[in-house]
Amino acid sequence: MQKYEPVIGLEVHAQMLTRSKAFCSCSTEFGAAPNHHTCPTCLGHPGSLPVLNENLLRYIIRMGLATNCKIRERSIFARKNYFYPDLPKGYQISQYETPICHAGFLEVELKDGTLKKIGITRIHMEEDAGKSIHDFGAETLVDLNRAGVPLIEIVSEPDMRSSDEAYAYLTAIKSIVTYLEICDGNMEEGSLRCDANVSVRLRGTEKFGQKTEVKNMNSFRNVQRALESEIERQIGLIERGEPVIHQTMLFDANKGITRPMRSKEDAHDYRYFPEPDILPVTVPPTYLDEVRRDIPELQRARRDRFVTEYKLPKYDAGVLTAEKPIADFFEEAVHELHNKSEDSIKSVSNYIMGDVMRLMTERKENILQLKLQPRHLSELVGLIQNKTISNKIAKDIFPELLGSPDSPKAIVEKRGLVQVTDMVALREAVRDVIAKSPGQLAQYKAGKVNLFGYFVGQAMKATQGKANPQMINDLIREALEQE
Ligand code: ADP
Ligand code: ZN
Ligand code: MG
């Protein structure tokens, strides 16, 4: 491995979150009955005419600007011709010689915290094909709901040098498309798809080796595994003096290996030519400015701001900003805090990183589906800070806040959970507990000091967990000393 260096370039398809298809008004909604979302245009009937969805244009320009690309003022569409049962037109509308975005770059953060610049060759618009369904006995059926769904293809320069870098690059792409709210970023469901091009060369040499293209990975982790196995395969071939053949490889996730699928088509096999049915796309500078103004702060910038503005540890800031809706939730909760002390802010952050995320995992819901109101979380934190309730009570009532119209204050009052800080009442409870445990008291006095915890536990129990724990501790220490 040390003798060789991998060279990797990725082609990522991202399905755009437009409501209608790229060139017709059919819905892009997932899960409809097969062939329900179709019309003469996306079925490729003669005489029907495609019209560009303006949101597709807007979304791809957002992506181009967020990845430092140049945006062409004028670009055209092209037909990519091939035959496949799920492609009724016999061609896909794509872009070829004039992709709308080109010559950009992305800075990705590697595991050790260093930044690496990865070139973006191009980003172009295209439409998806339909889907062949093979699990109906001997027959193959075709569902064309997906035909014409808008995609963008992001092609990187061959700038990555390890599967770790490829993983970091994909993570960055996902973060950008989800922050821009142009794609849901879900690789398992196919909203993000990645073809990985890889070659190896002797370390220290300039010239690239022959590449292969690996397909069929449904997670970032599998892209990484596929690359590792393909790199090893290519090194094996070279070591044995055999040639690497230009071909498409399929990744078998169960076996963890890549195997050849077909020899690779070249561009000329597709007979690209300019799409005669769609006008060239023009992007006036005013339009570009308008799209630029709409681009939100992206993940890394937001994480760094969380560290300076909210004094959060970098780790916490990274977790909170990994997904935009969670970062939005956090900022809204902080905004609603009455007392914006560092402690309260850290407490909001702890709740999100702890209970909120645990419940999201348990229920397989995102933060919006959890139906927790940010101001309810702030109020809960406020109640702990001003000692109205203990941490323990807060943890107990937290799940009740999900989907609840009642504020934490209302729940606490309704259930009589206000923390007992009344010295007289607490002292009485402590005296009671000690009086009821003569055996433990004797042992304690004989030197078994870890029984201290036992008395605390009993006193908390006697007050149904409502006692202020610090006060209970102090009172028990005081009482035991007097015994
Ligand atoms: P093709 O003609 O096979 O489509 P391209 O030159 O268009 O190849 O590149 C497709 C992808 O492959 C790009 O992401 C590019 O960075 C990557 N790539 C090109 N050459 C190599 C190579 N020798 N090794 C690894 N990746 C490469
Ligand atoms: Zn249609
Ligand atoms: Mg190519």
Short mmCIF file of C-alpha atoms and ligand atoms in Angstrom, two decimals:
data_model
loop_
_atom_site.label_atom_id
_atom_site.label_comp_id
_atom_site.label_asym_id
_atom_site.label_seq_id
_atom_site.Cartn_x
_atom_site.Cartn_y
_atom_site.Cartn_z
CA MET A 1 0.00 0.00 0.00
CA GLN A 2 2.83 2.40 0.85
CA LYS A 3 4.31 1.75 -2.57
CA TYR A 4 1.12 2.86 -4.34
CA GLU A 5 -1.06 5.92 -4.17
CA PRO A 6 -4.78 5.86 -4.98
CA VAL A 7 -6.31 8.62 -7.11
CA ILE A 8 -10.04 9.14 -6.72
CA GLY A 9 -12.64 11.31 -8.46
CA LEU A 10 -16.34 11.14 -7.57
CA GLU A 11 -19.46 11.71 -9.62
CA VAL A 12 -22.42 12.43 -7.35
CA HIS A 13 -26.04 12.57 -8.47
CA ALA A 14 -28.35 14.51 -6.20
CA GLN A 15 -32.10 14.44 -6.60
CA MET A 16 -33.54 17.93 -6.31
CA LEU A 17 -36.39 18.69 -3.92
CA THR A 18 -38.53 20.44 -6.50
CA ARG A 19 -42.21 19.63 -6.34
CA SER A 20 -42.55 18.97 -10.04
CA LYS A 21 -40.34 17.21 -12.56
CA ALA A 22 -37.51 18.83 -14.50
CA PHE A 23 -39.35 19.49 -17.76
CA CYS A 24 -43.07 18.91 -17.08
CA SER A 25 -45.51 19.63 -14.26
CA CYS A 26 -45.85 16.02 -13.02
CA SER A 27 -45.35 15.59 -9.28
CA THR A 28 -42.07 14.27 -7.90
CA GLU A 29 -43.74 12.93 -4.78
CA PHE A 30 -42.44 9.55 -3.67
CA GLY A 31 -44.67 6.53 -3.11
CA ALA A 32 -47.48 7.12 -5.64
CA ALA A 33 -48.99 4.17 -7.52
CA PRO A 34 -46.72 3.10 -10.41
CA ASN A 35 -46.91 5.32 -13.52
CA HIS A 36 -49.28 7.68 -11.74
CA HIS A 37 -47.04 10.72 -12.10
CA THR A 38 -46.60 10.71 -15.86
CA CYS A 39 -47.69 12.81 -18.85
CA PRO A 40 -46.96 12.90 -22.58
CA THR A 41 -43.77 14.92 -21.97
CA CYS A 42 -42.07 12.59 -19.47
CA LEU A 43 -43.34 9.58 -21.42
CA GLY A 44 -41.64 10.99 -24.49
CA HIS A 45 -44.69 11.11 -26.73
CA PRO A 46 -43.96 12.68 -30.11
CA GLY A 47 -45.02 16.31 -30.29
CA SER A 48 -44.82 16.99 -26.56
CA LEU A 49 -42.44 19.72 -25.51
CA PRO A 50 -40.29 20.00 -22.40
CA VAL A 51 -40.17 23.24 -20.40
CA LEU A 52 -37.41 23.87 -17.85
CA ASN A 53 -38.52 23.97 -14.20
CA GLU A 54 -37.25 27.28 -12.86
CA ASN A 55 -36.60 25.82 -9.41
CA LEU A 56 -34.18 23.32 -10.89
CA LEU A 57 -32.22 26.24 -12.29
CA ARG A 58 -32.33 28.08 -8.97
CA TYR A 59 -31.23 25.01 -7.01
CA ILE A 60 -28.29 24.15 -9.22
CA ILE A 61 -27.05 27.74 -9.09
CA ARG A 62 -27.26 27.63 -5.29
CA MET A 63 -25.08 24.52 -5.36
CA GLY A 64 -22.69 26.09 -7.85
CA LEU A 65 -22.25 29.21 -5.76
CA ALA A 66 -21.84 27.21 -2.55
CA THR A 67 -19.02 25.23 -4.19
CA ASN A 68 -17.21 28.26 -5.62
CA CYS A 69 -18.12 27.45 -9.23
CA LYS A 70 -18.29 29.79 -12.17
CA ILE A 71 -21.86 30.09 -13.40
CA ARG A 72 -22.30 30.21 -17.16
CA GLU A 73 -24.41 33.08 -18.39
CA ARG A 74 -25.59 30.89 -21.22
CA SER A 75 -25.71 27.12 -21.26
CA ILE A 76 -27.56 24.57 -23.31
CA PHE A 77 -29.06 21.15 -22.80
CA ALA A 78 -27.97 18.06 -24.70
CA ARG A 79 -29.49 14.71 -25.53
CA LYS A 80 -27.66 11.69 -24.19
CA ASN A 81 -28.87 8.84 -26.36
CA TYR A 82 -29.09 5.24 -25.25
CA PHE A 83 -31.64 2.46 -25.19
CA TYR A 84 -33.06 1.12 -21.97
CA PRO A 85 -36.55 -0.17 -21.13
CA ASP A 86 -36.99 2.51 -18.43
CA LEU A 87 -36.14 5.32 -20.86
CA PRO A 88 -39.13 5.73 -23.17
CA LYS A 89 -37.70 8.70 -25.06
CA GLY A 90 -34.53 6.82 -25.95
CA TYR A 91 -32.50 9.69 -24.58
CA GLN A 92 -31.98 11.59 -21.37
CA ILE A 93 -31.98 15.38 -21.35
CA SER A 94 -28.66 16.38 -19.83
CA GLN A 95 -25.91 18.93 -20.33
CA TYR A 96 -22.69 18.12 -22.07
CA GLU A 97 -20.27 20.74 -23.34
CA THR A 98 -21.69 23.69 -21.41
CA PRO A 99 -22.59 22.59 -17.89
CA ILE A 100 -24.11 25.53 -16.09
CA CYS A 101 -21.57 25.36 -13.21
CA HIS A 102 -17.88 24.64 -13.65
CA ALA A 103 -14.39 25.19 -12.25
CA GLY A 104 -15.27 25.27 -8.56
CA PHE A 105 -13.82 23.73 -5.44
CA LEU A 106 -14.74 22.53 -2.03
CA GLU A 107 -12.72 22.59 1.16
CA VAL A 108 -13.26 19.43 3.14
CA GLU A 109 -12.18 18.84 6.69
CA LEU A 110 -10.21 15.65 7.23
CA LYS A 111 -10.22 13.58 10.43
CA ASP A 112 -7.13 15.34 11.79
CA GLY A 113 -8.83 18.73 11.34
CA THR A 114 -6.79 19.83 8.33
CA LEU A 115 -8.57 21.29 5.31
CA LYS A 116 -8.15 19.89 1.84
CA LYS A 117 -9.24 21.58 -1.36
CA ILE A 118 -11.00 19.34 -3.88
CA GLY A 119 -11.74 20.66 -7.34
CA ILE A 120 -15.26 20.57 -8.76
CA THR A 121 -14.98 20.04 -12.50
CA ARG A 122 -18.61 20.66 -13.32
CA ILE A 123 -22.19 20.52 -12.08
CA HIS A 124 -24.92 20.01 -14.62
CA MET A 125 -28.68 19.47 -14.76
CA GLU A 126 -30.30 16.30 -16.02
CA GLU A 127 -33.38 14.15 -15.64
CA ASP A 128 -33.66 10.75 -14.01
CA ALA A 129 -34.75 7.62 -15.89
CA GLY A 130 -37.62 5.37 -14.78
CA LYS A 131 -37.30 2.19 -12.79
CA SER A 132 -37.45 -1.44 -13.88
CA ILE A 133 -39.06 -3.75 -11.34
CA HIS A 134 -37.86 -7.33 -11.54
CA ASP A 135 -39.60 -8.97 -8.59
CA PHE A 136 -42.76 -10.08 -10.38
CA GLY A 137 -41.86 -13.63 -11.29
CA ALA A 138 -40.65 -13.91 -14.85
CA GLU A 139 -41.88 -10.48 -15.87
CA THR A 140 -40.13 -7.16 -15.63
CA LEU A 141 -42.36 -4.14 -15.14
CA VAL A 142 -41.54 -0.50 -15.62
CA ASP A 143 -42.51 2.40 -13.34
CA LEU A 144 -42.03 5.80 -14.93
CA ASN A 145 -42.88 7.96 -11.92
CA ARG A 146 -39.20 8.76 -11.59
CA ALA A 147 -38.69 9.48 -15.29
CA GLY A 148 -37.99 13.19 -15.59
CA VAL A 149 -37.29 13.79 -11.90
CA PRO A 150 -34.61 16.51 -11.69
CA LEU A 151 -31.05 15.62 -10.81
CA ILE A 152 -27.84 17.50 -10.65
CA GLU A 153 -24.55 15.74 -11.27
CA ILE A 154 -21.52 16.99 -9.39
CA VAL A 155 -18.24 15.84 -10.92
CA SER A 156 -15.06 16.22 -8.91
CA GLU A 157 -11.50 16.51 -10.12
CA PRO A 158 -9.35 13.43 -9.44
CA ASP A 159 -8.06 15.16 -6.30
CA MET A 160 -8.71 12.61 -3.56
CA ARG A 161 -5.89 10.36 -2.38
CA SER A 162 -7.56 7.95 0.03
CA SER A 163 -10.94 6.43 0.77
CA ASP A 164 -11.03 8.59 3.92
CA GLU A 165 -10.81 11.71 1.77
CA ALA A 166 -13.62 10.40 -0.44
CA TYR A 167 -15.72 9.85 2.68
CA ALA A 168 -15.00 13.37 3.92
CA TYR A 169 -15.87 14.80 0.48
CA LEU A 170 -19.22 12.99 0.40
CA THR A 171 -19.99 14.16 3.92
CA ALA A 172 -19.29 17.73 2.83
CA ILE A 173 -21.51 17.39 -0.26
CA LYS A 174 -24.34 16.01 1.82
CA SER A 175 -23.99 18.79 4.34
CA ILE A 176 -24.07 21.45 1.61
CA VAL A 177 -27.10 20.09 -0.26
CA THR A 178 -29.08 19.68 2.94
CA TYR A 179 -28.12 23.13 4.26
CA LEU A 180 -29.15 24.59 0.90
CA GLU A 181 -32.38 22.58 1.20
CA ILE A 182 -32.11 21.42 -2.39
CA CYS A 183 -31.83 17.65 -1.69
CA ASP A 184 -32.71 15.48 1.30
CA GLY A 185 -29.25 13.90 1.18
CA ASN A 186 -30.52 10.39 1.79
CA MET A 187 -28.17 7.89 0.18
CA GLU A 188 -30.07 4.78 1.35
CA GLU A 189 -33.17 5.99 -0.49
CA GLY A 190 -31.22 7.05 -3.56
CA SER A 191 -31.55 10.83 -3.28
CA LEU A 192 -27.75 10.92 -3.36
CA ARG A 193 -25.92 8.45 -5.58
CA CYS A 194 -22.22 8.15 -6.05
CA ASP A 195 -20.06 6.64 -8.79
CA ALA A 196 -16.48 6.36 -7.66
CA ASN A 197 -13.62 6.57 -10.17
CA VAL A 198 -10.37 5.18 -8.91
CA SER A 199 -6.90 4.37 -10.15
CA VAL A 200 -3.58 3.70 -8.48
CA ARG A 201 -0.06 4.83 -9.33
CA LEU A 202 3.39 4.36 -7.88
CA ARG A 203 3.83 6.90 -5.12
CA GLY A 204 5.91 9.80 -6.35
CA THR A 205 4.97 9.42 -10.02
CA GLU A 206 2.98 12.04 -11.92
CA LYS A 207 1.04 10.05 -14.45
CA PHE A 208 -2.37 8.69 -13.46
CA GLY A 209 -3.01 4.98 -13.76
CA GLN A 210 -5.93 3.44 -15.68
CA LYS A 211 -9.13 4.06 -13.75
CA THR A 212 -12.22 1.97 -13.16
CA GLU A 213 -15.62 3.22 -12.09
CA VAL A 214 -17.34 1.60 -9.10
CA LYS A 215 -21.13 1.71 -8.77
CA ASN A 216 -23.87 0.34 -6.56
CA MET A 217 -23.02 1.72 -3.15
CA ASN A 218 -25.91 2.76 -0.93
CA SER A 219 -24.08 4.41 1.95
CA PHE A 220 -21.00 6.55 2.51
CA ARG A 221 -19.47 3.70 4.44
CA ASN A 222 -19.98 1.39 1.48
CA VAL A 223 -18.34 3.88 -0.89
CA GLN A 224 -15.36 3.77 1.40
CA ARG A 225 -15.36 -0.04 1.57
CA ALA A 226 -15.82 -0.34 -2.19
CA LEU A 227 -12.88 1.98 -2.82
CA GLU A 228 -10.65 0.07 -0.41
CA SER A 229 -11.43 -3.24 -2.04
CA GLU A 230 -11.03 -1.82 -5.57
CA ILE A 231 -7.70 -0.18 -4.70
CA GLU A 232 -6.45 -3.50 -3.36
CA ARG A 233 -7.65 -5.32 -6.48
CA GLN A 234 -5.87 -2.88 -8.79
CA ILE A 235 -2.63 -3.08 -6.79
CA GLY A 236 -2.86 -6.87 -7.01
CA LEU A 237 -3.21 -6.70 -10.80
CA ILE A 238 -0.25 -4.34 -11.16
CA GLU A 239 1.92 -6.44 -8.86
CA ARG A 240 1.17 -9.50 -10.97
CA GLY A 241 1.99 -7.57 -14.13
CA GLU A 242 -1.60 -7.66 -15.39
CA PRO A 243 -3.34 -4.63 -16.90
CA VAL A 244 -6.15 -2.68 -15.20
CA ILE A 245 -9.04 -2.61 -17.66
CA HIS A 246 -11.24 0.46 -18.17
CA GLN A 247 -14.54 -0.92 -16.92
CA THR A 248 -17.48 -0.42 -14.62
CA MET A 249 -17.31 -2.41 -11.39
CA LEU A 250 -20.22 -3.35 -9.13
CA PHE A 251 -19.75 -3.37 -5.39
CA ASP A 252 -21.10 -6.40 -3.57
CA ALA A 253 -21.76 -5.10 -0.06
CA ASN A 254 -22.21 -8.57 1.44
CA LYS A 255 -18.89 -9.88 0.22
CA GLY A 256 -17.19 -6.49 0.45
CA ILE A 257 -15.66 -6.84 -3.02
CA THR A 258 -16.00 -5.24 -6.44
CA ARG A 259 -16.60 -7.23 -9.62
CA PRO A 260 -16.76 -6.22 -13.27
CA MET A 261 -20.19 -5.30 -14.65
CA ARG A 262 -19.50 -4.13 -18.18
CA SER A 263 -16.90 -2.40 -20.25
CA LYS A 264 -17.22 1.34 -19.98
CA GLU A 265 -19.10 3.42 -22.55
CA ASP A 266 -17.25 6.40 -23.91
CA ALA A 267 -18.92 9.73 -24.39
CA HIS A 268 -19.13 9.14 -28.14
CA ASP A 269 -21.29 6.06 -27.51
CA TYR A 270 -24.03 8.39 -26.31
CA ARG A 271 -24.09 10.51 -29.49
CA TYR A 272 -24.63 13.69 -27.52
CA PHE A 273 -26.17 16.52 -29.50
CA PRO A 274 -27.82 19.82 -28.55
CA GLU A 275 -31.40 19.43 -27.32
CA PRO A 276 -33.48 21.21 -29.97
CA ASP A 277 -36.68 21.46 -27.87
CA ILE A 278 -35.36 23.65 -25.04
CA LEU A 279 -34.10 27.19 -25.34
CA PRO A 280 -30.61 27.95 -24.08
CA VAL A 281 -30.59 28.83 -20.38
CA THR A 282 -29.56 32.39 -19.69
CA VAL A 283 -28.62 33.63 -16.24
CA PRO A 284 -28.67 37.42 -15.94
CA PRO A 285 -26.40 38.91 -13.23
CA THR A 286 -29.45 40.18 -11.31
CA TYR A 287 -30.81 36.64 -11.08
CA LEU A 288 -27.45 35.41 -9.88
CA ASP A 289 -27.39 38.08 -7.17
CA GLU A 290 -30.86 37.13 -6.07
CA VAL A 291 -29.91 33.46 -5.69
CA ARG A 292 -26.67 34.42 -3.93
CA ARG A 293 -28.53 36.47 -1.32
CA ASP A 294 -30.58 33.40 -0.44
CA ILE A 295 -27.64 31.15 0.42
CA PRO A 296 -27.59 30.37 4.13
CA GLU A 297 -24.56 30.11 6.36
CA LEU A 298 -23.12 26.63 5.76
CA GLN A 299 -22.15 24.01 8.31
CA ARG A 300 -18.51 24.77 9.00
CA ALA A 301 -19.08 28.51 9.30
CA ARG A 302 -22.03 27.93 11.56
CA ARG A 303 -20.10 25.49 13.75
CA ASP A 304 -17.27 27.98 14.18
CA ARG A 305 -19.77 30.71 15.02
CA PHE A 306 -21.41 28.47 17.64
CA VAL A 307 -18.00 28.15 19.30
CA THR A 308 -17.35 31.90 19.43
CA GLU A 309 -20.89 33.13 19.98
CA TYR A 310 -22.19 30.51 22.42
CA LYS A 311 -18.83 29.44 23.92
CA LEU A 312 -19.60 25.81 23.12
CA PRO A 313 -16.87 23.18 22.82
CA LYS A 314 -16.00 22.54 19.16
CA TYR A 315 -17.25 18.98 19.49
CA ASP A 316 -20.71 20.11 20.65
CA ALA A 317 -20.89 22.75 17.95
CA GLY A 318 -20.07 20.08 15.37
CA VAL A 319 -22.82 17.76 16.61
CA LEU A 320 -25.42 20.54 16.77
CA THR A 321 -24.68 21.82 13.27
CA ALA A 322 -24.38 18.46 11.52
CA GLU A 323 -27.99 18.89 10.44
CA LYS A 324 -29.48 22.27 9.71
CA PRO A 325 -32.87 21.64 11.38
CA ILE A 326 -31.11 20.74 14.64
CA ALA A 327 -28.89 23.83 14.47
CA ASP A 328 -32.01 25.93 13.79
CA PHE A 329 -33.75 24.32 16.75
CA PHE A 330 -30.79 25.02 19.03
CA GLU A 331 -30.61 28.68 18.03
CA GLU A 332 -34.31 29.16 18.50
CA ALA A 333 -34.17 27.56 21.95
CA VAL A 334 -31.26 29.81 22.93
CA HIS A 335 -33.16 32.81 21.63
CA GLU A 336 -36.06 31.90 23.92
CA LEU A 337 -33.92 31.55 27.05
CA HIS A 338 -34.69 34.19 29.65
CA ASN A 339 -31.27 33.94 31.15
CA LYS A 340 -28.72 33.48 28.38
CA SER A 341 -25.86 32.53 30.70
CA GLU A 342 -23.15 30.21 29.40
CA ASP A 343 -24.49 27.55 31.77
CA SER A 344 -28.02 27.74 30.39
CA ILE A 345 -26.78 27.63 26.81
CA LYS A 346 -24.60 24.62 27.55
CA SER A 347 -27.56 23.02 29.25
CA VAL A 348 -29.75 23.49 26.14
CA SER A 349 -26.95 21.98 24.09
CA ASN A 350 -26.62 19.02 26.48
CA TYR A 351 -30.33 18.34 26.30
CA ILE A 352 -30.28 18.33 22.51
CA MET A 353 -27.17 16.14 22.29
CA GLY A 354 -28.56 13.81 24.97
CA ASP A 355 -32.29 13.26 25.39
CA VAL A 356 -33.46 14.89 22.14
CA MET A 357 -31.10 12.93 19.91
CA ARG A 358 -31.67 9.72 21.84
CA LEU A 359 -35.43 10.04 21.30
CA MET A 360 -34.88 10.84 17.63
CA THR A 361 -32.93 7.60 17.25
CA GLU A 362 -35.39 5.55 19.29
CA ARG A 363 -38.41 6.80 17.40
CA LYS A 364 -36.64 7.09 14.03
CA GLU A 365 -37.94 10.65 13.77
CA ASN A 366 -36.28 13.91 12.81
CA ILE A 367 -36.37 16.89 15.10
CA LEU A 368 -39.51 18.33 13.51
CA GLN A 369 -41.37 15.02 13.74
CA LEU A 370 -40.47 14.90 17.43
CA LYS A 371 -42.80 17.89 17.92
CA LEU A 372 -40.79 19.44 20.69
CA GLN A 373 -41.14 23.21 20.88
CA PRO A 374 -37.80 24.99 21.25
CA ARG A 375 -39.31 27.40 23.79
CA HIS A 376 -40.43 24.46 25.94
CA LEU A 377 -36.86 23.21 26.12
CA SER A 378 -35.64 26.70 27.08
CA GLU A 379 -38.29 26.92 29.76
CA LEU A 380 -37.33 23.52 31.16
CA VAL A 381 -33.69 24.60 31.36
CA GLY A 382 -34.81 27.82 33.03
CA LEU A 383 -36.74 25.85 35.67
CA ILE A 384 -33.63 23.83 36.50
CA GLN A 385 -31.43 26.93 36.61
CA ASN A 386 -33.71 28.80 39.01
CA LYS A 387 -34.03 25.63 41.11
CA THR A 388 -37.78 25.23 40.64
CA ILE A 389 -37.20 21.60 39.67
CA SER A 390 -34.30 19.19 40.04
CA ASN A 391 -32.42 17.68 37.11
CA LYS A 392 -34.04 14.40 37.93
CA ILE A 393 -37.58 15.78 37.66
CA ALA A 394 -36.64 17.58 34.45
CA LYS A 395 -35.47 14.31 32.94
CA ASP A 396 -38.67 12.61 34.06
CA ILE A 397 -41.05 15.11 32.50
CA PHE A 398 -38.98 15.71 29.36
CA PRO A 399 -40.68 13.01 27.23
CA GLU A 400 -44.05 14.52 28.16
CA LEU A 401 -43.11 17.71 26.32
CA LEU A 402 -43.15 15.99 22.95
CA GLY A 403 -46.31 16.94 21.13
CA SER A 404 -47.62 18.63 24.27
CA PRO A 405 -49.44 21.95 24.19
CA ASP A 406 -48.59 22.35 27.91
CA SER A 407 -45.45 24.20 28.85
CA PRO A 408 -43.02 22.60 31.32
CA LYS A 409 -44.13 25.14 33.92
CA ALA A 410 -47.75 24.07 33.53
CA ILE A 411 -46.82 20.37 33.78
CA VAL A 412 -44.70 20.97 36.88
CA GLU A 413 -47.49 22.91 38.57
CA LYS A 414 -50.25 20.52 37.57
CA ARG A 415 -48.32 17.54 38.93
CA GLY A 416 -46.99 19.29 42.02
CA LEU A 417 -43.40 18.69 41.09
CA VAL A 418 -41.94 21.96 42.30
CA GLN A 419 -38.67 21.25 44.03
CA VAL A 420 -38.81 21.29 47.80
CA THR A 421 -36.32 23.83 49.08
CA ASP A 422 -38.11 24.41 52.36
CA MET A 423 -35.44 23.88 54.99
CA VAL A 424 -37.83 22.92 57.77
CA ALA A 425 -39.64 20.31 55.69
CA LEU A 426 -36.42 18.83 54.40
CA ARG A 427 -34.82 18.69 57.82
CA GLU A 428 -37.85 16.81 59.09
CA ALA A 429 -37.65 14.31 56.22
CA VAL A 430 -33.97 13.71 56.96
CA ARG A 431 -34.58 13.21 60.66
CA ASP A 432 -37.32 10.72 59.80
CA VAL A 433 -35.12 8.67 57.51
CA ILE A 434 -32.36 8.43 60.09
CA ALA A 435 -34.80 7.49 62.83
CA LYS A 436 -36.14 4.65 60.66
CA SER A 437 -32.70 3.20 59.93
CA PRO A 438 -31.01 2.44 63.26
CA GLY A 439 -29.10 -0.53 61.79
CA GLN A 440 -27.56 1.53 58.97
CA LEU A 441 -26.82 4.33 61.39
CA ALA A 442 -24.86 2.00 63.67
CA GLN A 443 -22.85 0.64 60.71
CA TYR A 444 -22.18 4.15 59.48
CA LYS A 445 -20.87 5.20 62.83
CA ALA A 446 -18.74 2.04 62.94
CA GLY A 447 -16.93 3.34 59.85
CA LYS A 448 -19.02 2.22 56.86
CA VAL A 449 -19.08 5.76 55.46
CA ASN A 450 -20.33 4.81 52.01
CA LEU A 451 -23.74 4.31 53.63
CA PHE A 452 -24.00 8.08 53.24
CA GLY A 453 -25.48 7.49 49.79
CA TYR A 454 -28.08 5.20 51.25
CA PHE A 455 -29.42 7.98 53.49
CA VAL A 456 -29.49 10.43 50.58
CA GLY A 457 -31.39 7.91 48.47
CA GLN A 458 -33.95 7.30 51.21
CA ALA A 459 -34.50 11.01 51.76
CA MET A 460 -34.99 11.64 48.03
CA LYS A 461 -37.46 8.77 47.93
CA ALA A 462 -39.34 10.15 50.93
CA THR A 463 -39.78 13.44 49.07
CA GLN A 464 -40.73 11.75 45.77
CA GLY A 465 -37.57 13.05 44.16
CA LYS A 466 -38.61 16.64 44.66
CA ALA A 467 -36.03 17.58 47.25
CA ASN A 468 -33.19 19.83 46.24
CA PRO A 469 -30.34 17.27 46.16
CA GLN A 470 -27.65 19.68 47.35
CA MET A 471 -29.70 20.66 50.39
CA ILE A 472 -30.45 17.03 51.21
CA ASN A 473 -26.75 16.24 51.08
CA ASP A 474 -25.90 19.09 53.41
CA LEU A 475 -28.69 18.25 55.85
CA ILE A 476 -27.76 14.57 56.04
CA ARG A 477 -24.11 15.39 56.64
CA GLU A 478 -25.15 17.76 59.39
CA ALA A 479 -27.55 15.24 60.97
CA LEU A 480 -25.06 12.36 60.87
CA GLU A 481 -22.39 14.50 62.46
CA GLN A 482 -24.73 15.27 65.34
CA GLU A 483 -25.65 11.62 65.95
P1 ADP B 1 -14.97 9.46 -18.28
O1 ADP B 1 -14.60 9.93 -19.63
O2 ADP B 1 -14.63 8.04 -18.01
O3 ADP B 1 -16.36 9.84 -17.88
P2 ADP B 1 -13.91 11.77 -16.97
O4 ADP B 1 -12.60 12.33 -17.37
O5 ADP B 1 -15.13 12.47 -17.45
O6 ADP B 1 -13.96 10.24 -17.30
O7 ADP B 1 -13.92 11.73 -15.39
C1 ADP B 1 -14.95 11.13 -14.67
C2 ADP B 1 -14.53 11.12 -13.22
O8 ADP B 1 -13.38 10.33 -13.05
C3 ADP B 1 -14.16 12.49 -12.65
O9 ADP B 1 -14.70 12.59 -11.35
C4 ADP B 1 -12.65 12.47 -12.61
O10 ADP B 1 -12.15 13.25 -11.54
C5 ADP B 1 -12.34 11.03 -12.40
N1 ADP B 1 -11.08 10.59 -12.98
C6 ADP B 1 -10.60 10.89 -14.19
N2 ADP B 1 -9.41 10.27 -14.41
C7 ADP B 1 -9.14 9.54 -13.29
C8 ADP B 1 -8.07 8.68 -12.89
N3 ADP B 1 -7.04 8.40 -13.69
N4 ADP B 1 -8.14 8.13 -11.68
C9 ADP B 1 -9.18 8.37 -10.87
N5 ADP B 1 -10.21 9.17 -11.18
C10 ADP B 1 -10.20 9.75 -12.38
ZN ZN B 2 -44.70 14.50 -16.88
MG MG B 3 -17.08 11.83 -18.30
#
